[in-house]
Coordinates of C-alpha atoms in Angstrom, one line a residue:
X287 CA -45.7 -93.4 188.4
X288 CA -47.7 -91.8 186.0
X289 CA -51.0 -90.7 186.7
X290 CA -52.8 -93.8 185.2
X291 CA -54.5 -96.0 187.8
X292 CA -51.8 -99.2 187.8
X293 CA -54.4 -101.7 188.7
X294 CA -56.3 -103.8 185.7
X295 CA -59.7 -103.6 187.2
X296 CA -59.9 -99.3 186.5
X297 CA -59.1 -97.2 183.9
X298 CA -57.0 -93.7 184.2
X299 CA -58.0 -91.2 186.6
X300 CA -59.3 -87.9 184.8
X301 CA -60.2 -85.8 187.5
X302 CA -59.5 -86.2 191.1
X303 CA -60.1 -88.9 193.0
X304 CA -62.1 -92.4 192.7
X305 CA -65.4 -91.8 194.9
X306 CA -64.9 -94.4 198.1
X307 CA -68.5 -94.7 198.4
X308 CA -68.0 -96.9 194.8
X309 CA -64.4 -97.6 194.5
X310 CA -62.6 -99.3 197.8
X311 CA -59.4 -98.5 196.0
X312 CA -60.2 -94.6 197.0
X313 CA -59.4 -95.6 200.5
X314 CA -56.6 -93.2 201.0
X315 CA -53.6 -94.2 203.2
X316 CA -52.8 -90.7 204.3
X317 CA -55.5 -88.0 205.4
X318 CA -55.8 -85.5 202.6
X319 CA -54.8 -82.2 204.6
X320 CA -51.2 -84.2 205.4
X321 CA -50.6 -85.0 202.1
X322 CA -52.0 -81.0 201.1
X323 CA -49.4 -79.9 203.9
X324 CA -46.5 -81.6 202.2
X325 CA -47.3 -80.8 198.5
X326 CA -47.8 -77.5 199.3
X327 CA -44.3 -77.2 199.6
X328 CA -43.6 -78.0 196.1
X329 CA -42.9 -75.3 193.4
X330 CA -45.4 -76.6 191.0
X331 CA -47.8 -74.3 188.7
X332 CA -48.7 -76.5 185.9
X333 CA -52.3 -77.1 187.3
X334 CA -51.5 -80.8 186.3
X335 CA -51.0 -83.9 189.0
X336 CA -49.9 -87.8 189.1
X337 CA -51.5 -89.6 190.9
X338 CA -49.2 -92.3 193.7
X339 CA -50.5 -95.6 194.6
X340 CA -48.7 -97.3 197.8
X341 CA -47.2 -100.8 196.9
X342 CA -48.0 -102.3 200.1
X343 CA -51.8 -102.4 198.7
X344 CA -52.5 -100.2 196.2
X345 CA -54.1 -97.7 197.8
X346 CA -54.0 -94.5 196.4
X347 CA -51.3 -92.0 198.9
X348 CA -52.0 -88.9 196.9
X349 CA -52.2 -86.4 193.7
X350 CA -49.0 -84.3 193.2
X351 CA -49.0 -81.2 191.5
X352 CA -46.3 -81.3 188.7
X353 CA -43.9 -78.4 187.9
X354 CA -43.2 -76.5 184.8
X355 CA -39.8 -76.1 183.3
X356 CA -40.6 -72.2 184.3
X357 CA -41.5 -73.7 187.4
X358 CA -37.8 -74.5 187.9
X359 CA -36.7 -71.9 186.6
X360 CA -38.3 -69.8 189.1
X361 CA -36.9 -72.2 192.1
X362 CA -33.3 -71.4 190.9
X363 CA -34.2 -67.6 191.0
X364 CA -35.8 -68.0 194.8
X365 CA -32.5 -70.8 196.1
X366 CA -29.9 -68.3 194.0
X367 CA -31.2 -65.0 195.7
X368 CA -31.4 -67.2 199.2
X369 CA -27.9 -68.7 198.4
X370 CA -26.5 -65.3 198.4
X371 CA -26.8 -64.6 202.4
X372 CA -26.4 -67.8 203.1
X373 CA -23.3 -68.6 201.8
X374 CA -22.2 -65.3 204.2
X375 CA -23.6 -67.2 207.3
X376 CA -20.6 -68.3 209.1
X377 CA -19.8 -72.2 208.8
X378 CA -20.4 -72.9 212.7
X379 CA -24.2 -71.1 212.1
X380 CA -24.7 -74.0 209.4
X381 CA -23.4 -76.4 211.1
X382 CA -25.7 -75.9 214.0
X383 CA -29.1 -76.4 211.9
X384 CA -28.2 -79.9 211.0
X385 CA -27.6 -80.9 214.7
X386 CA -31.3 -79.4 215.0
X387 CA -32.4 -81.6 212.1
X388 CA -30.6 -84.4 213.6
X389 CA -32.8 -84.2 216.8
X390 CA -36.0 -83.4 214.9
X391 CA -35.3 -86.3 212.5
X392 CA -35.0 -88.6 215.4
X393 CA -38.0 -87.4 217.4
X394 CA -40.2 -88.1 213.9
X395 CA -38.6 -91.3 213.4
X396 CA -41.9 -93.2 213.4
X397 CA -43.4 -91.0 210.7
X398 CA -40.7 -91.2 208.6
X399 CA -40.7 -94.3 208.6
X400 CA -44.4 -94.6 207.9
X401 CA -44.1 -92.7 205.1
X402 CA -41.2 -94.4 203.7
X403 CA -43.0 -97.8 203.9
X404 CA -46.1 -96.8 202.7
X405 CA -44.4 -94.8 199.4
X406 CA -41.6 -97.5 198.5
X407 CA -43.1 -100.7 200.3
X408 CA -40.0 -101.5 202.2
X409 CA -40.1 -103.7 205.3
X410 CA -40.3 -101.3 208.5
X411 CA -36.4 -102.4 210.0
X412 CA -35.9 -101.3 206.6
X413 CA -37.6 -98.3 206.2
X414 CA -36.2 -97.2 209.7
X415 CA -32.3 -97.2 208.0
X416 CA -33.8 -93.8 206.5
X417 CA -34.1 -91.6 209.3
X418 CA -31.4 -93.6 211.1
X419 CA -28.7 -92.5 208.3
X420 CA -30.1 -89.2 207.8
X421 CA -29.5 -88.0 211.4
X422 CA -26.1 -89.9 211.1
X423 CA -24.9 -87.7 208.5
X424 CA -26.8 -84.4 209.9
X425 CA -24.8 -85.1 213.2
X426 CA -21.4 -85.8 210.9
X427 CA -21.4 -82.9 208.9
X428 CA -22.7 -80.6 211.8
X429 CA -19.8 -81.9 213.7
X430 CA -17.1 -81.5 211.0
X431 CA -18.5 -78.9 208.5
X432 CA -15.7 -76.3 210.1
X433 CA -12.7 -79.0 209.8
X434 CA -13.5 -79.9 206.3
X435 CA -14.3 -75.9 205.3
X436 CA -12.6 -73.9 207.1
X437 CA -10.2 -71.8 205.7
X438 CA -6.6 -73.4 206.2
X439 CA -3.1 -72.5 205.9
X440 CA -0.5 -73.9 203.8
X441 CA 3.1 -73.8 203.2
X442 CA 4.2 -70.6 200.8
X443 CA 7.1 -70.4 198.4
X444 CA 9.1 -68.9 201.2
X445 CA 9.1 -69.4 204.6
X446 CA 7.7 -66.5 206.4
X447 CA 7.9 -64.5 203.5
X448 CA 4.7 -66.4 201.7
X449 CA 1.6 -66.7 203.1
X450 CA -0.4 -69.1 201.8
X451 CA -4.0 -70.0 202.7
X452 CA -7.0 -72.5 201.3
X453 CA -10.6 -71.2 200.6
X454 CA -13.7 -72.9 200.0
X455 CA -16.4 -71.3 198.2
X456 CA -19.8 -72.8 197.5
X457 CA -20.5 -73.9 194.4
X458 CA -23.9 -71.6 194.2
X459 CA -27.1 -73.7 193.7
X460 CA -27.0 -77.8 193.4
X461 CA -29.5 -79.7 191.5
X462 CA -30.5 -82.9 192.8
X463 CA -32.0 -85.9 191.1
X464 CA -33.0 -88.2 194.0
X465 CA -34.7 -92.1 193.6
X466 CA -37.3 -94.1 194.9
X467 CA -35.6 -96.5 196.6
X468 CA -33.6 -94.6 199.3
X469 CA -36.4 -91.8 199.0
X470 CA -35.8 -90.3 202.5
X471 CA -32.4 -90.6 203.0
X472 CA -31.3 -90.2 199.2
X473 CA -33.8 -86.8 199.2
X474 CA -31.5 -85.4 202.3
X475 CA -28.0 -86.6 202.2
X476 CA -26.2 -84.9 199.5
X477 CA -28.2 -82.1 199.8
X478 CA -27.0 -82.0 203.8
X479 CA -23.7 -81.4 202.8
X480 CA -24.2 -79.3 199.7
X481 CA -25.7 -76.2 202.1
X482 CA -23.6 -76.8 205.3
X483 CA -20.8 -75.6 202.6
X484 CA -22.9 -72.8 201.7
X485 CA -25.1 -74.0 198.9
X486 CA -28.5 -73.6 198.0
X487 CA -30.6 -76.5 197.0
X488 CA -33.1 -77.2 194.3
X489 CA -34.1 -81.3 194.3
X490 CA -36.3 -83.2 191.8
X491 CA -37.6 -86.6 194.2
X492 CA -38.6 -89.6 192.0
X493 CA -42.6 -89.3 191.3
X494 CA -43.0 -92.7 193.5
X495 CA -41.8 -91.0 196.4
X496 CA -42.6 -87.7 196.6
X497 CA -43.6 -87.1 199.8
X498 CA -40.8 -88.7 201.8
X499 CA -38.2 -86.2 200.1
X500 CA -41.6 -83.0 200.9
X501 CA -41.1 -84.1 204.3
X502 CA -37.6 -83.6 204.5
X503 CA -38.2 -80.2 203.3
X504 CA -40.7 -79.7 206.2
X505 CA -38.0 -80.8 208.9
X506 CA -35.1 -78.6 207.4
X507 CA -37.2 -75.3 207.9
X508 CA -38.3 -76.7 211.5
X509 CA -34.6 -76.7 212.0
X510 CA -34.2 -73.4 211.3
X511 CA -33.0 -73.3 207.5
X512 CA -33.1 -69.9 205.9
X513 CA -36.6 -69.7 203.4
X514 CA -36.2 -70.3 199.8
X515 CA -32.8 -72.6 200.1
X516 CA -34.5 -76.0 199.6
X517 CA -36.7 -76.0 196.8
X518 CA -38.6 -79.0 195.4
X519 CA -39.9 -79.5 192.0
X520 CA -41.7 -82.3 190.7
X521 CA -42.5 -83.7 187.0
X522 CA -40.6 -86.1 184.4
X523 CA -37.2 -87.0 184.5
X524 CA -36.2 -86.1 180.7
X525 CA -38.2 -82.4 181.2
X526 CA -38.1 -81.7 184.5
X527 CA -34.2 -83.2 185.6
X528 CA -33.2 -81.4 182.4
X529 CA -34.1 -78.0 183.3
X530 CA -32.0 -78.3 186.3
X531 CA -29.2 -79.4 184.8
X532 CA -29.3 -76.4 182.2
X533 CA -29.3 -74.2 185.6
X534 CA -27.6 -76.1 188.7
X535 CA -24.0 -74.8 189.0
X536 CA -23.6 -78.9 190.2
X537 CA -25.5 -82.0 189.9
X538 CA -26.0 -85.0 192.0
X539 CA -27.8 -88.1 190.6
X540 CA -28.4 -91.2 192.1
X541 CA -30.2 -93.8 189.7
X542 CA -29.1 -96.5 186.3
X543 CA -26.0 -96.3 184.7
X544 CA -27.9 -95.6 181.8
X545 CA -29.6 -92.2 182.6
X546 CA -26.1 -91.5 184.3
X547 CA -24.7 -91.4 181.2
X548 CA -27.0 -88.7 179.5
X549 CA -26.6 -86.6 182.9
X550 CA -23.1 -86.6 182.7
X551 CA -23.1 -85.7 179.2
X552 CA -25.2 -82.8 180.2
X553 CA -23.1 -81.6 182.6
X554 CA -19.7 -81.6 180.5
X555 CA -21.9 -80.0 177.6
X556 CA -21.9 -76.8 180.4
X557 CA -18.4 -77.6 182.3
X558 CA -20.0 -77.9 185.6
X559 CA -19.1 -80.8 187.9
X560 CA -21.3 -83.5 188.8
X561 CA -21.1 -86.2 191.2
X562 CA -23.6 -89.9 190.0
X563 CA -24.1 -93.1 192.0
X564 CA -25.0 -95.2 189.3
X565 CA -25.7 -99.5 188.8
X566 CA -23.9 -102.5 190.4
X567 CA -23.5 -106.1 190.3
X568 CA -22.0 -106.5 193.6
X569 CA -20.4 -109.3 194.9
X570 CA -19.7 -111.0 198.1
X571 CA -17.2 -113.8 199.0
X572 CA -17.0 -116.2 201.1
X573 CA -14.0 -117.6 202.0
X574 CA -12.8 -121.1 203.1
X575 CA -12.3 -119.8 206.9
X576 CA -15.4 -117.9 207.4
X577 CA -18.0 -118.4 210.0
X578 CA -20.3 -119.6 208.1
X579 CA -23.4 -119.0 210.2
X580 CA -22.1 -115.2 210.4
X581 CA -21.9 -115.6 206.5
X582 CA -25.4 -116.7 206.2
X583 CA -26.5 -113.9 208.0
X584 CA -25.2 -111.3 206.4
X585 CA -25.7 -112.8 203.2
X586 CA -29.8 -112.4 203.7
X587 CA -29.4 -108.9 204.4
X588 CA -26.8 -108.2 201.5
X589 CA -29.0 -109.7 199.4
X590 CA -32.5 -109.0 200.7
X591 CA -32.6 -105.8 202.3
X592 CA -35.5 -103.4 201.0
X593 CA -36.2 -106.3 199.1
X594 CA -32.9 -105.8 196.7
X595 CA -33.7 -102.6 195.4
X596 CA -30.9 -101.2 197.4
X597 CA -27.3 -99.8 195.4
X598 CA -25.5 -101.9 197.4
X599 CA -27.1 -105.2 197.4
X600 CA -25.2 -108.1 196.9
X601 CA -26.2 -110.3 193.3
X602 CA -23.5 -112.4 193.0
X603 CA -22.1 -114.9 195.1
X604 CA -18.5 -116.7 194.8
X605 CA -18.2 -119.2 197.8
X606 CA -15.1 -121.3 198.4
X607 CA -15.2 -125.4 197.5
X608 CA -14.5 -126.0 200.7
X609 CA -17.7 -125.3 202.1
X610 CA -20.2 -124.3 199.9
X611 CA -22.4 -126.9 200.2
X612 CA -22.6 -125.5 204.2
X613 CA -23.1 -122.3 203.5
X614 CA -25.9 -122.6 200.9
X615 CA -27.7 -125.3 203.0
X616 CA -27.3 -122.2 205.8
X617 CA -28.4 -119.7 203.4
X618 CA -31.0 -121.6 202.2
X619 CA -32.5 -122.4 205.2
X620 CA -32.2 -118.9 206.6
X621 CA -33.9 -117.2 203.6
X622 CA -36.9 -119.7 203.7
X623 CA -37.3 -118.5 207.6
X624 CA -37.7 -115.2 206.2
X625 CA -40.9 -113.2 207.4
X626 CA -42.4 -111.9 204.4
X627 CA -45.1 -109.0 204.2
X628 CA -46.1 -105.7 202.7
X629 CA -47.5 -104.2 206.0
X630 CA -46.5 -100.8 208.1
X631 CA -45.7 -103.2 211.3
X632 CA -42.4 -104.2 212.9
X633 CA -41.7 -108.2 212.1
X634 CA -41.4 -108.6 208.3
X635 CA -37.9 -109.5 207.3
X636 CA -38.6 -108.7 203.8
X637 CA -41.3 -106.3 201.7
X638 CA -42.2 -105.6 198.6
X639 CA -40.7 -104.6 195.7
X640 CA -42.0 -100.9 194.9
X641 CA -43.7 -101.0 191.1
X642 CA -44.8 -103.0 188.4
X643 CA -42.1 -102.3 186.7
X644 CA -39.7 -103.5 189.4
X645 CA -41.7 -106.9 189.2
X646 CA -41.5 -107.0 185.9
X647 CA -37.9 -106.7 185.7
X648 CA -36.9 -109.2 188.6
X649 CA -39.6 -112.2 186.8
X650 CA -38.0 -111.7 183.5
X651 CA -34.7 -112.2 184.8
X652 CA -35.7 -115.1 186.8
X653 CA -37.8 -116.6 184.3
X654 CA -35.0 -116.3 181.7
X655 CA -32.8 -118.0 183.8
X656 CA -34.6 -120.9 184.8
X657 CA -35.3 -121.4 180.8
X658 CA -31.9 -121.8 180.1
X659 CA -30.7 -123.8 182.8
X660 CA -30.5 -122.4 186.3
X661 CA -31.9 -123.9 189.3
X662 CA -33.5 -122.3 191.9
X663 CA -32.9 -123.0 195.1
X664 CA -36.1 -121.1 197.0
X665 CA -38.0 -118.6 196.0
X666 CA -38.9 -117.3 192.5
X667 CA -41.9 -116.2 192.0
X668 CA -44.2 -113.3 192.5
X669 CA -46.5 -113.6 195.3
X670 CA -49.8 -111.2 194.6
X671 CA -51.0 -112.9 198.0
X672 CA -48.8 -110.7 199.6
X673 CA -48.8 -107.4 197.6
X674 CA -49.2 -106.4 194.2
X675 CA -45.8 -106.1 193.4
X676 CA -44.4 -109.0 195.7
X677 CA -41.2 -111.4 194.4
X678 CA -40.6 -114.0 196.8
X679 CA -36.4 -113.8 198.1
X680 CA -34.9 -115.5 195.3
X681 CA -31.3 -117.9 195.3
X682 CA -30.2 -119.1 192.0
X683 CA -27.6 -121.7 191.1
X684 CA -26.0 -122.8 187.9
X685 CA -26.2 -119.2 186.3
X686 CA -23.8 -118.7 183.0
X687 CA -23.0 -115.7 181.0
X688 CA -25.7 -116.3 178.2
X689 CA -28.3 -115.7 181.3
X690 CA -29.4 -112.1 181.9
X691 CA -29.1 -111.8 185.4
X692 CA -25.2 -113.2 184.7
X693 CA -24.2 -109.6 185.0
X694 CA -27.1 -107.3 184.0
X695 CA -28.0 -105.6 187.3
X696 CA -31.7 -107.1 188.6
X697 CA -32.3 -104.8 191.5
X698 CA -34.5 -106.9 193.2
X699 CA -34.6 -109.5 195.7
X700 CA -32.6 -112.7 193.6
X701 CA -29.1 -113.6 194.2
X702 CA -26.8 -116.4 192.2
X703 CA -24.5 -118.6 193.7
X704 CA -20.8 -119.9 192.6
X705 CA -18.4 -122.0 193.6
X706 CA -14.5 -121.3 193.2
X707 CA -11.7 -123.3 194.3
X708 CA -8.7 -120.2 193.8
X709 CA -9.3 -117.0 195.4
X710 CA -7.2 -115.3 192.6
X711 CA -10.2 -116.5 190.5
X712 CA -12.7 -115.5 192.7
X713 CA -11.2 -111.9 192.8
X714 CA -11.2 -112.4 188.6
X715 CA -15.0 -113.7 188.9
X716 CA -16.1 -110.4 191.1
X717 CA -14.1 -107.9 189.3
X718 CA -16.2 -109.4 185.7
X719 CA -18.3 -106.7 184.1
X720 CA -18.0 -102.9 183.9
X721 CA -19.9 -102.1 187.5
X722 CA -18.0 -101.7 190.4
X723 CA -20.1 -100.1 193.5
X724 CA -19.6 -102.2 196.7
X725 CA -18.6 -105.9 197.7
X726 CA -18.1 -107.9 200.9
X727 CA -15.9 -110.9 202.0
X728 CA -16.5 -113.0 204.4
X729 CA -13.0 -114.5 206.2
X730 CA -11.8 -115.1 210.0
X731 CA -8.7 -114.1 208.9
X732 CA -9.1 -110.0 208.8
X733 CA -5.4 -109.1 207.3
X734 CA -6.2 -111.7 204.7
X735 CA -9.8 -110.1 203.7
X736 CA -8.5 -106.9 204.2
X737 CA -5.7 -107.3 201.2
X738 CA -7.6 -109.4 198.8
X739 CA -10.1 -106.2 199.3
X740 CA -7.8 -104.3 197.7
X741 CA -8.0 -106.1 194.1
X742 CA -11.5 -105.6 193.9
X743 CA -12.7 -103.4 191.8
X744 CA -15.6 -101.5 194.3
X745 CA -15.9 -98.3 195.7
X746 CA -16.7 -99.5 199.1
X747 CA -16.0 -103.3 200.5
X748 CA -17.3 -104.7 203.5
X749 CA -15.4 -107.2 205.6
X750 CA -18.0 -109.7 207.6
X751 CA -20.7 -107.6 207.1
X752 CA -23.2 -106.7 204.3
X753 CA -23.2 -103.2 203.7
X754 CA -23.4 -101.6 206.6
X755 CA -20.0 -100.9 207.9
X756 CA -19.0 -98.6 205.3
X757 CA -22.4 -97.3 204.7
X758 CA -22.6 -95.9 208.3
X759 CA -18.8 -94.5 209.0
X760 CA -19.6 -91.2 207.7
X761 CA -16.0 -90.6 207.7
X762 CA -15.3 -93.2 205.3
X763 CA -16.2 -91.8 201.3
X764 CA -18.7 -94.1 199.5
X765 CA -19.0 -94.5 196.0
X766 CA -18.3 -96.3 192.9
X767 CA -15.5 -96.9 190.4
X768 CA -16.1 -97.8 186.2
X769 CA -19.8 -97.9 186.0
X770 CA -20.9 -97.5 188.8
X771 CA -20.6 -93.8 188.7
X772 CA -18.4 -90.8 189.6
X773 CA -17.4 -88.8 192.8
X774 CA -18.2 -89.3 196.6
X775 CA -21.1 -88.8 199.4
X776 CA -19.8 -89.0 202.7
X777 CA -16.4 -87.8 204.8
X778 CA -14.3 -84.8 203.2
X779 CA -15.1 -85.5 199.7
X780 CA -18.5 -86.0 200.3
X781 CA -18.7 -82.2 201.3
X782 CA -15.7 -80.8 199.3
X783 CA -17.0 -81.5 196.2
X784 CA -20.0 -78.9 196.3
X785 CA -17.0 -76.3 196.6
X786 CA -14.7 -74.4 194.5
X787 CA -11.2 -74.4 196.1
X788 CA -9.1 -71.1 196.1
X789 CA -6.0 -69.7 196.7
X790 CA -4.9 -66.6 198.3
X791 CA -0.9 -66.3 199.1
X792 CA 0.2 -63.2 200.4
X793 CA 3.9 -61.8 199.8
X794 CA 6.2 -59.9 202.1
X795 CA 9.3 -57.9 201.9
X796 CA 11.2 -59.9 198.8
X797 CA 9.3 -60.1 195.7
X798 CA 9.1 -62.7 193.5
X799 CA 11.5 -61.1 190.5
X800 CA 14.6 -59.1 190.5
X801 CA 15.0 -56.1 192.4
X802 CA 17.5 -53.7 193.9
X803 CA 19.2 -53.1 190.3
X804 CA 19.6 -57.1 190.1
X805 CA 19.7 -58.6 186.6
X806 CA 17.4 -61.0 185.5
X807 CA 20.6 -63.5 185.3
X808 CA 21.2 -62.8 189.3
X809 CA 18.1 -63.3 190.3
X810 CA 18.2 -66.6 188.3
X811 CA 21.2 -67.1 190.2
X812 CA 19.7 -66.3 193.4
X813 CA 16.5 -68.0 193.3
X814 CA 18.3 -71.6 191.9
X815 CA 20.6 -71.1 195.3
X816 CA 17.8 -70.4 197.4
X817 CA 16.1 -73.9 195.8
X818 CA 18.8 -75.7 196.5
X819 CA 18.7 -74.8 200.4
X820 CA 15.0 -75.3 200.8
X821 CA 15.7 -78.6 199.6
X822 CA 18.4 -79.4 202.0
X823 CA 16.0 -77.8 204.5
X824 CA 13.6 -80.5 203.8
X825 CA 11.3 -78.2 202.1
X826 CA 8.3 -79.8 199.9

């Protein structure tokens, strides 16, 4: 957000605060000196600040000091000179301050989540997924850091002769452009796994949510991470994002398919690598022989969790002939027995969505919808009863192609239904459109689910369950394929990736090229004989 008051009532702020003896919308959510405590962390010089309202009411959560692009250059000169010892600590020494964070994160659980509620407006079981994930991964990577980076062995040219050995080196300093709607756990993540390789980290948070990603900061120095390694910088996407790119020796981004496209851009312009979780349209399927009360169930969290402003929410629907009419009536009636709220207590099933913008976005889809045909089923409208930015869970039925929400992502809190009657057409029906970022299916019959998973088109595929399955096996790699973005978080890749791989092979005794007075046609000779018996020897 910008630092214009969003509410119709006021006009922009100018200086500081509104006076709360005049205004109740001065109210702040968060005592000043916290807020001053996190901020304080950012490299920021400008003098400038935006001003963040919390979507639950609009209260005002605080001013943030915005960076210059000499601001950021200034955090690359602090991570680079910080990077340098660090990428010298030995892997185990890394490895051991993320199983500190992954305490820490747990014993702050409750102010995480606080924080995350009040910046994005997420339900609280929602909210808690943050911290939850976060210490997931810090335990992961602290568990694995020296399998995935250690230095390993591999066969030489000749046996004995050749040794042959694996190296990973840091890539230097990552930039990272994190969003709003993950704003704890998308701050952390990537960056996690960036400096348990040996990386420094310089990190751009979405303006929304800027203290969720400070506080991160806060509980990676608690943890014992070297001063200077994590640096935060705040200010516009096009200016601020920008100068990292022209400095970060890699880039992660997380946000539209659009923007991912000029980041990437970016990024070849300077031959660095870059790793971008981009849009979706994800689909889920139920089959003929699914439980269909299981179905129903996951099908409100696929589609409702942090009120659809999550990657990996399910939008579109294909549900087999043979019992669609019992699985809407299901998923009907469950949505409909949905809590709904924008508060900071346990009990809401769903919150709010996080801007005007985000309402703005979901309506229009909704609205265009309806005006051309569809029918909704519950839901679909805003509820300003509720919160400012509140849209009502949302099902859709009879939705074709010249709709918007046909295959334009709405990320937001609306799903569309379909029937099929052939799962090859189903597959067909959830492979349409260039995304491909995560799906589900929903079957008793696991072999089954598990091949048809295989012709769809989706980074990660869930079977009878939402998202969370592959979302919390660390192991596993999640991303997307076409346009839903490049490269992997999570498991080997997730960590490999913010390394350089190189060689070293040591020689002994024979040389690779004639010696001894041999001719360059004997050791032709030689060397096609000695091919032949590696071969027979069952050599690679």
């Amino acid at each position: 957000m910008s630092a214009q008051n969003p509410h119709p009532s006021g006009g922009p702020v100018v200086e500081g605060p509104h006076d709360p003896e005049h205004d109740p919308r001065a109210s702040y959510a968060l005592e000043p000196e916290y807020v001053a405590a996190l901020t304080d962390r950012l490299v920021a010089t400008s003098g400038e600040t935006a001003q963040v309202f919390s979507p639950l009411n609009g209260a005002p959560l605080a001013h943030v000091p915005q960076s210059t692009r000499a601001d950021v250059a200034d955090a690359f000169q602090r991570a680079r000179k910080a990077q340098f010892a660090w990428a010298r600590t030995p892997i185990e020494a890394r490895a051991v301050m993320l199983l500190r964070l992954h305490d820490l994160v747990l014993d702050r659980q409750e102010e995480i989540t606080d924080l995350v509620v009040l910046e994005n407006g997420k339900a609280r079981k929602h909210a808690f997924d943050e911290p939850l994930h976060v210490a997931l991964t810090a335990r992961y990577y602290g568990r694995t850091a020296v399998k995935h980076l250690g230095t390993k062995r591999s066969p030489g040219v000749f046996p004995v002769l050749t040794r042959a050995e694996i190296n990973r080196v840091p890539k230097g300093v990552v930039g990272i452009i994190s969003p709003w709607n993950y704003p704890f756990n998308l701050a952390l993540i990537d960056g996690l796994a960036a400096i348990v390789a040996g990386n420094a980290v310089v990190i751009k948070p979405d303006a929304q949510t800027m203290l969720s990603a400070l506080l991160g900061a806060e509980l990676l120095e608690q943890a014992g991470l070297p001063a200077d390694l994590w640096q935060v910088v705040a200010g516009p996407g096009p200016e601020i994002g920008g100068a990292i790119i022209e400095r970060a020796d890699y880039v992660c981004f997380t946000g539209s398919t659009a923007t991912g496209r000029i980041v990437a851009k970016a990024c070849a312009d300077r031959l660095i690598g870059s790793s971008l979780e981009l849009g979706g349209k994800n689909p889920l399927l139920v089959l003929r022989d699914a439980d269909l009360e299981k179905a129903a169930e996951g099908a409100v969290r696929a589609s409702f969790s942090s009120s659809g402003q999550l990657c990996v929410s399910i939008e579109r629907m294909f549900v087999a002939d043979q019992v669609y009419d019992r699985f809407v009536e299901r998923f009907v009636a469950r949505t409909e027995a949905m809590t709904l709220g924008a508060t900071l207590e346990w009990g809401n099933d769903m919150g709010t969505l996080t801007s005007q913008q985000q309402l703005d976005a979901v309506t229009a889809h909704v609205e265009d919808a309806v005006a051309k045909g569809a029918r909704v089923l519950t839901g679909g409208k805003a509820r300003p009863d509720l919160g400012p930015y509140y849209f009502e869970p949302t099902i859709l039925e009879g939705v074709t192609p010249e709709m918007s929400c046909f295959g334009k992502e709405t990320f937001g809190p609306v799903v569309s239904l379909y029937r099929f009657h052939d799962e090859a057409d189903a597959i067909s029906r959830a492979n349409e459109g260039q995304y491909g970022l995560n799906a589900s299916i929903y079957s008793q019959d696991g072999d089954r689910a598990r091949a048809i998973a295989t012709f769809i088109k989706c980074g990660t595929v869930n079977i009878n369950e939402a998202f969370g399955a592959t979302f919390a096996s660390l192991d596993t790699p999640m991303g997307g394929m076409r346009e839903s973005g490049t490269g992997r978080r999570q498991g080997a890749e997730g960590v490999l990736r913010f390394t350089e791989t190189q060689s070293v092979a040591t020689q002994r005794v024979l040389a690779l090229g004639p010696q001894l007075g041999m001719s360059d046609e004997q050791y032709a000779k030689v060397m096609a004989f000695n091919l032949r018996l590696l071969k027979k020897l069952g050599r690679a």
